[in-house]
Amino acid sequence: MNILDIRNLTIELETDAGLVRVLDRFSLQLAEGEIHTLVGESGSGKSLLAKAILGFINPKWKITADRLWWRQYDLLNLNPAARRIITGRDMAMIFQDPSSYLDPNDKVGAQLRESIPRGELSGIYLKRRADRQTRAERLLHRVGIKNTEEVMDAYPHELSEGLAQKISIAMAIAHNPKLLIADEPTTAMEPNTRAQIYRLLTKLSASQGMSILMITQDLTAVIPESKQMSLIYCGQLMETGPTEQLMSTPAHPYTEAMLNMSLYHQQSEPKSRLPTLTGAIPTLQHMPIGCRLGPRCPYARKACVQQPALRKIKSQQFACHYPLRDGDDHE
Amino acid sequence: MSKLLEVRNISKYYTHKDGWLPGRRICALEPLSFSLERGETLAIMGETGSGKSTIAKIIAGAEKPSSGELFINGQALDKMADQQRCRYVRMIFQDSLRSLNPQITVGKQLLEPLLFNHDGRSLEERKKRVFETLRKVGLLPEHYHFYPHMLSSGQQQRVCIARAIVLEPQIIVADEAFAALDPSIRAQIINLILDLQQDMGISFIFVTHSPEIVKHVSDKILIMHRGKMIEFGTTQALITDPQESLTATLLQADNNYKVPLHSTTKE
Ligand SMILES: Nc1ncnc2c1ncn2[C@@H]1O[C@H](COP(=O)(O)OP(=O)(O)OP(=O)(O)O)[C@@H](O)[C@H]1O
Ligand SMILES: Nc1ncnc2c1ncn2[C@@H]1O[C@H](COP(=O)(O)OP(=O)(O)OP(=O)(O)O)[C@@H](O)[C@H]1O
Ligand code: SF4
Ligand SMILES: [Mg+2]
Ligand SMILES: [Mg+2]
């Protein structure tokens, strides 16, 4: 059963140059306890999608969808107050620039204690306060912070970037959300710490059935525990399906390009020039018609000015007129 | 000839103030020294909170050291006026969003450093330089008129890179400038840096967690651990013969998903 079901979500915003589509009929399904990775280049609309799920979107922007459901709730047709309650209770997000989402005027400890839900504490005031303190400390331990006292006593600007990321992870998991959206959560961490955070998140997802939507720009950053993944380009869904399958037998030219580009594969001479995908992501005002990858796609032909429909081979779905694999390719 | 950059015994203490109570002193950096030649690239690696950003900020002049001295081309850095200094050293900060002014368009932010260092260039010439720089970092001419909040994080990071290179300084200090970039743009920026280095002998100091990038571009590596420099040497030496186990760990490739390269074989 999918607990998050998004079908043909479109977000349009008003600019000086008219209405632009940041997200173009994007679909995504997430099952309970599933870890799903969303991969796409910078500016492809990943953060906006995350914010749209949480309802943190400028009210002036136009959002339409065939479906935007969270469990039994139709999020788009819920009244704003009810939606806030449901997202506040069930969802959490680790933001991309954690230090700008922490309140600069308040100590870390106070902000962390604040994020622990009141309903879970009982007893008289003093006991509740002590409980809150121990729970805050335990949260910090879980994200691998040992000098809890020092960290809780600091203001956000006094933290290193990696610490700020850890704090925002601690705050996000404080109320045991059912859905966690992690927008590039570990960019400021070195491999060991990163692995530790991923272990924590995978454990949470396995033990509490927490679904996680990981967001990243780099295919090599996809963790093996993420059994599903989707690729987004310029607000359009390119390919989605089981991670292993997409990595070994991509059907979409974009997936292939992303695989070939990851630095890991280039056993190149030091200081040699690296290969890049030709061209740059266009601005929203100048999106190509049809398949938005068109101008940068080596396989593009005439038919590509029509937006390709989503096709399915086994559990792999992709939107391309000239896929690298065909339907009759049986393994 | 003197070294391009010489760092002598710099250290840094922070005092955590708590109202009127005497503050606790935290040592973010124990005294350390190293030097860098023209055109060389230095990578700074280490765990989170180990003092990497602190070194970067001190070199760029964004933070004063508690002790020690810095020299560029033999000249003491603390005696230099800010304007002169920013022609020598430019910094790209870790939190790009906060280092951009939200009220000013991208184009104006890039023109600003040229205003004080225009070398007699006309406004037209300066604008041309800005457009050229935007193109170099993979942005489009349209982005000139954008405000920072209209850009994604990776695009903001590229504006910061553009702002650093627009003056063509002698040293660029970049604090995790690559983390927010996607592979294609990252490759473009690395190529750009290598070009700048070849054409103008720019030196590059960068903080990163990516062993692939370090192996690809750096000449020297500095390893930090809890405010101490525990290892410093050529990239080659640290890869083949690391003296500390932390060095070896940090330089290990950290690919989560071991993707079989071009393996379209069928089971
Ligand atoms: N307020 C805004 N006004 C106009 N355009 C905007 C606004 N906010 C975002 N955009 C545009 O929407 C697009 C998608 O932005 P988004 O932040 O979702 O990208 P992203 O995929 O998260 O990229 P990154 O990996 O760099 O964070 C970008 O091209 C950006 O320029
Ligand atoms: N303004 C400040 N006031 C007090 N303490 C600070 C301040 N800035 C940094 N620190 C402390 O100094 C230490 C080193 O911080 P620094 O930012 O240099 O770490 P870093 O190596 O860059 O880590 P990261 O990889 O997480 O960015 C940390 O313990 C941090 O909490
Ligand atoms: S639809 Fe056409 S342009 Fe788009 S990815 Fe497929 S071949 Fe390339
Ligand atoms: Mg983003
Ligand atoms: Mg730092």
PDB file of N, CA and C in Angstrom, chain A residues 85-129:
ATOM      1  N   ILE A  85      -2.060  20.374  10.773  1.00  0.00           N
ATOM      2  CA  ILE A  85      -2.027  19.431  11.891  1.00  0.00           C
ATOM      3  C   ILE A  85      -1.498  18.077  11.427  1.00  0.00           C
ATOM      4  N   ILE A  86      -2.010  17.613  10.277  1.00  0.00           N
ATOM      5  CA  ILE A  86      -1.599  16.296   9.792  1.00  0.00           C
ATOM      6  C   ILE A  86      -0.126  16.272   9.394  1.00  0.00           C
ATOM      7  N   THR A  87       0.310  17.270   8.636  1.00  0.00           N
ATOM      8  CA  THR A  87       1.729  17.266   8.250  1.00  0.00           C
ATOM      9  C   THR A  87       2.611  17.441   9.486  1.00  0.00           C
ATOM     10  N   GLY A  88       2.201  18.284  10.406  1.00  0.00           N
ATOM     11  CA  GLY A  88       2.994  18.507  11.614  1.00  0.00           C
ATOM     12  C   GLY A  88       3.149  17.228  12.418  1.00  0.00           C
ATOM     13  N   ARG A  89       2.105  16.425  12.434  1.00  0.00           N
ATOM     14  CA  ARG A  89       2.139  15.199  13.219  1.00  0.00           C
ATOM     15  C   ARG A  89       2.892  14.084  12.491  1.00  0.00           C
ATOM     16  N   ASP A  90       2.667  13.955  11.189  1.00  0.00           N
ATOM     17  CA  ASP A  90       3.168  12.791  10.454  1.00  0.00           C
ATOM     18  C   ASP A  90       4.477  12.996   9.709  1.00  0.00           C
ATOM     19  N   MET A  91       4.804  14.238   9.380  1.00  0.00           N
ATOM     20  CA  MET A  91       5.942  14.434   8.477  1.00  0.00           C
ATOM     21  C   MET A  91       7.018  15.314   9.107  1.00  0.00           C
ATOM     22  N   ALA A  92       8.225  15.160   8.597  1.00  0.00           N
ATOM     23  CA  ALA A  92       9.312  16.040   9.022  1.00  0.00           C
ATOM     24  C   ALA A  92      10.272  16.200   7.867  1.00  0.00           C
ATOM     25  N   MET A  93      11.001  17.306   7.885  1.00  0.00           N
ATOM     26  CA  MET A  93      11.947  17.531   6.799  1.00  0.00           C
ATOM     27  C   MET A  93      13.297  17.968   7.345  1.00  0.00           C
ATOM     28  N   ILE A  94      14.344  17.422   6.745  1.00  0.00           N
ATOM     29  CA  ILE A  94      15.687  17.912   7.030  1.00  0.00           C
ATOM     30  C   ILE A  94      16.029  18.843   5.875  1.00  0.00           C
ATOM     31  N   PHE A  95      16.177  20.121   6.167  1.00  0.00           N
ATOM     32  CA  PHE A  95      16.356  21.091   5.098  1.00  0.00           C
ATOM     33  C   PHE A  95      17.778  21.097   4.563  1.00  0.00           C
ATOM     34  N   GLN A  96      17.870  21.584   3.322  1.00  0.00           N
ATOM     35  CA  GLN A  96      19.141  21.559   2.619  1.00  0.00           C
ATOM     36  C   GLN A  96      20.200  22.456   3.268  1.00  0.00           C
ATOM     37  N   ASP A  97      19.816  23.660   3.707  1.00  0.00           N
ATOM     38  CA  ASP A  97      20.793  24.502   4.402  1.00  0.00           C
ATOM     39  C   ASP A  97      20.353  24.615   5.846  1.00  0.00           C
ATOM     40  N   PRO A  98      20.746  23.643   6.674  1.00  0.00           N
ATOM     41  CA  PRO A  98      20.214  23.576   8.030  1.00  0.00           C
ATOM     42  C   PRO A  98      20.474  24.844   8.822  1.00  0.00           C
ATOM     43  N   SER A  99      21.647  25.444   8.633  1.00  0.00           N
ATOM     44  CA  SER A  99      21.955  26.577   9.503  1.00  0.00           C
ATOM     45  C   SER A  99      21.026  27.755   9.248  1.00  0.00           C
ATOM     46  N   SER A 100      20.442  27.837   8.045  1.00  0.00           N
ATOM     47  CA  SER A 100      19.537  28.965   7.834  1.00  0.00           C
ATOM     48  C   SER A 100      18.116  28.651   8.303  1.00  0.00           C
ATOM     49  N   TYR A 101      17.856  27.387   8.694  1.00  0.00           N
ATOM     50  CA  TYR A 101      16.539  27.078   9.222  1.00  0.00           C
ATOM     51  C   TYR A 101      16.515  27.022  10.750  1.00  0.00           C
ATOM     52  N   LEU A 102      17.700  27.119  11.370  1.00  0.00           N
ATOM     53  CA  LEU A 102      17.736  27.190  12.829  1.00  0.00           C
ATOM     54  C   LEU A 102      17.569  28.658  13.222  1.00  0.00           C
ATOM     55  N   ASP A 103      16.903  28.891  14.329  1.00  0.00           N
ATOM     56  CA  ASP A 103      16.697  30.261  14.773  1.00  0.00           C
ATOM     57  C   ASP A 103      17.997  30.812  15.362  1.00  0.00           C
ATOM     58  N   PRO A 104      18.557  31.871  14.753  1.00  0.00           N
ATOM     59  CA  PRO A 104      19.870  32.352  15.197  1.00  0.00           C
ATOM     60  C   PRO A 104      19.859  32.936  16.614  1.00  0.00           C
ATOM     61  N   ASN A 105      18.669  33.309  17.116  1.00  0.00           N
ATOM     62  CA  ASN A 105      18.630  33.999  18.404  1.00  0.00           C
ATOM     63  C   ASN A 105      18.439  33.077  19.592  1.00  0.00           C
ATOM     64  N   ASP A 106      18.264  31.789  19.309  1.00  0.00           N
ATOM     65  CA  ASP A 106      17.918  30.877  20.376  1.00  0.00           C
ATOM     66  C   ASP A 106      18.969  29.781  20.464  1.00  0.00           C
ATOM     67  N   LYS A 107      19.271  29.384  21.685  1.00  0.00           N
ATOM     68  CA  LYS A 107      20.274  28.324  21.854  1.00  0.00           C
ATOM     69  C   LYS A 107      19.774  27.005  21.277  1.00  0.00           C
ATOM     70  N   VAL A 108      20.717  26.191  20.835  1.00  0.00           N
ATOM     71  CA  VAL A 108      20.386  24.911  20.222  1.00  0.00           C
ATOM     72  C   VAL A 108      19.540  24.046  21.151  1.00  0.00           C
ATOM     73  N   GLY A 109      19.909  23.994  22.427  1.00  0.00           N
ATOM     74  CA  GLY A 109      19.192  23.160  23.393  1.00  0.00           C
ATOM     75  C   GLY A 109      17.725  23.518  23.465  1.00  0.00           C
ATOM     76  N   ALA A 110      17.441  24.821  23.527  1.00  0.00           N
ATOM     77  CA  ALA A 110      16.054  25.275  23.631  1.00  0.00           C
ATOM     78  C   ALA A 110      15.265  24.866  22.395  1.00  0.00           C
ATOM     79  N   GLN A 111      15.888  25.011  21.218  1.00  0.00           N
ATOM     80  CA  GLN A 111      15.183  24.665  19.982  1.00  0.00           C
ATOM     81  C   GLN A 111      14.930  23.167  19.893  1.00  0.00           C
ATOM     82  N   LEU A 112      15.876  22.406  20.392  1.00  0.00           N
ATOM     83  CA  LEU A 112      15.744  20.955  20.350  1.00  0.00           C
ATOM     84  C   LEU A 112      14.642  20.502  21.310  1.00  0.00           C
ATOM     85  N   ARG A 113      14.637  21.067  22.514  1.00  0.00           N
ATOM     86  CA  ARG A 113      13.609  20.684  23.497  1.00  0.00           C
ATOM     87  C   ARG A 113      12.221  21.028  22.972  1.00  0.00           C
ATOM     88  N   GLU A 114      12.158  22.152  22.281  1.00  0.00           N
ATOM     89  CA  GLU A 114      10.911  22.621  21.693  1.00  0.00           C
ATOM     90  C   GLU A 114      10.330  21.600  20.711  1.00  0.00           C
ATOM     91  N   SER A 115      11.227  20.867  20.011  1.00  0.00           N
ATOM     92  CA  SER A 115      10.761  19.967  18.954  1.00  0.00           C
ATOM     93  C   SER A 115      10.239  18.643  19.511  1.00  0.00           C
ATOM     94  N   ILE A 116      10.376  18.420  20.807  1.00  0.00           N
ATOM     95  CA  ILE A 116       9.844  17.189  21.397  1.00  0.00           C
ATOM     96  C   ILE A 116       8.368  17.396  21.714  1.00  0.00           C
ATOM     97  N   PRO A 117       7.507  16.535  21.170  1.00  0.00           N
ATOM     98  CA  PRO A 117       6.079  16.781  21.311  1.00  0.00           C
ATOM     99  C   PRO A 117       5.627  16.764  22.776  1.00  0.00           C
ATOM    100  N   ARG A 118       4.768  17.715  23.110  1.00  0.00           N
ATOM    101  CA  ARG A 118       4.315  17.876  24.477  1.00  0.00           C
ATOM    102  C   ARG A 118       3.523  16.662  24.945  1.00  0.00           C
ATOM    103  N   GLY A 119       2.717  16.105  24.044  1.00  0.00           N
ATOM    104  CA  GLY A 119       1.818  15.014  24.408  1.00  0.00           C
ATOM    105  C   GLY A 119       2.522  13.799  24.985  1.00  0.00           C
ATOM    106  N   GLU A 120       3.816  13.666  24.663  1.00  0.00           N
ATOM    107  CA  GLU A 120       4.501  12.457  25.103  1.00  0.00           C
ATOM    108  C   GLU A 120       5.130  12.593  26.477  1.00  0.00           C
ATOM    109  N   LEU A 121       4.943  13.750  27.091  1.00  0.00           N
ATOM    110  CA  LEU A 121       5.519  13.946  28.411  1.00  0.00           C
ATOM    111  C   LEU A 121       4.385  13.983  29.426  1.00  0.00           C
ATOM    112  N   SER A 122       4.657  13.506  30.642  1.00  0.00           N
ATOM    113  CA  SER A 122       3.596  13.548  31.642  1.00  0.00           C
ATOM    114  C   SER A 122       4.189  13.929  32.984  1.00  0.00           C
ATOM    115  N   GLY A 123       3.326  14.098  33.985  1.00  0.00           N
ATOM    116  CA  GLY A 123       3.788  14.426  35.324  1.00  0.00           C
ATOM    117  C   GLY A 123       3.794  15.920  35.564  1.00  0.00           C
ATOM    118  N   ILE A 124       4.323  16.316  36.711  1.00  0.00           N
ATOM    119  CA  ILE A 124       4.335  17.730  37.051  1.00  0.00           C
ATOM    120  C   ILE A 124       5.386  18.450  36.220  1.00  0.00           C
ATOM    121  N   TYR A 125       5.315  19.792  36.268  1.00  0.00           N
ATOM    122  CA  TYR A 125       6.162  20.608  35.424  1.00  0.00           C
ATOM    123  C   TYR A 125       7.641  20.242  35.508  1.00  0.00           C
ATOM    124  N   LEU A 126       8.138  20.115  36.740  1.00  0.00           N
ATOM    125  CA  LEU A 126       9.573  19.855  36.893  1.00  0.00           C
ATOM    126  C   LEU A 126       9.980  18.529  36.279  1.00  0.00           C
ATOM    127  N   LYS A 127       9.111  17.535  36.417  1.00  0.00           N
ATOM    128  CA  LYS A 127       9.418  16.224  35.848  1.00  0.00           C
ATOM    129  C   LYS A 127       9.411  16.313  34.322  1.00  0.00           C
ATOM    130  N   ARG A 128       8.410  17.033  33.809  1.00  0.00           N
ATOM    131  CA  ARG A 128       8.331  17.176  32.357  1.00  0.00           C
ATOM    132  C   ARG A 128       9.587  17.856  31.823  1.00  0.00           C
ATOM    133  N   ARG A 129      10.045  18.862  32.592  1.00  0.00           N
ATOM    134  CA  ARG A 129      11.211  19.587  32.123  1.00  0.00           C
ATOM    135  C   ARG A 129      12.437  18.677  32.122  1.00  0.00           C
TER     136      ARG A 129
END
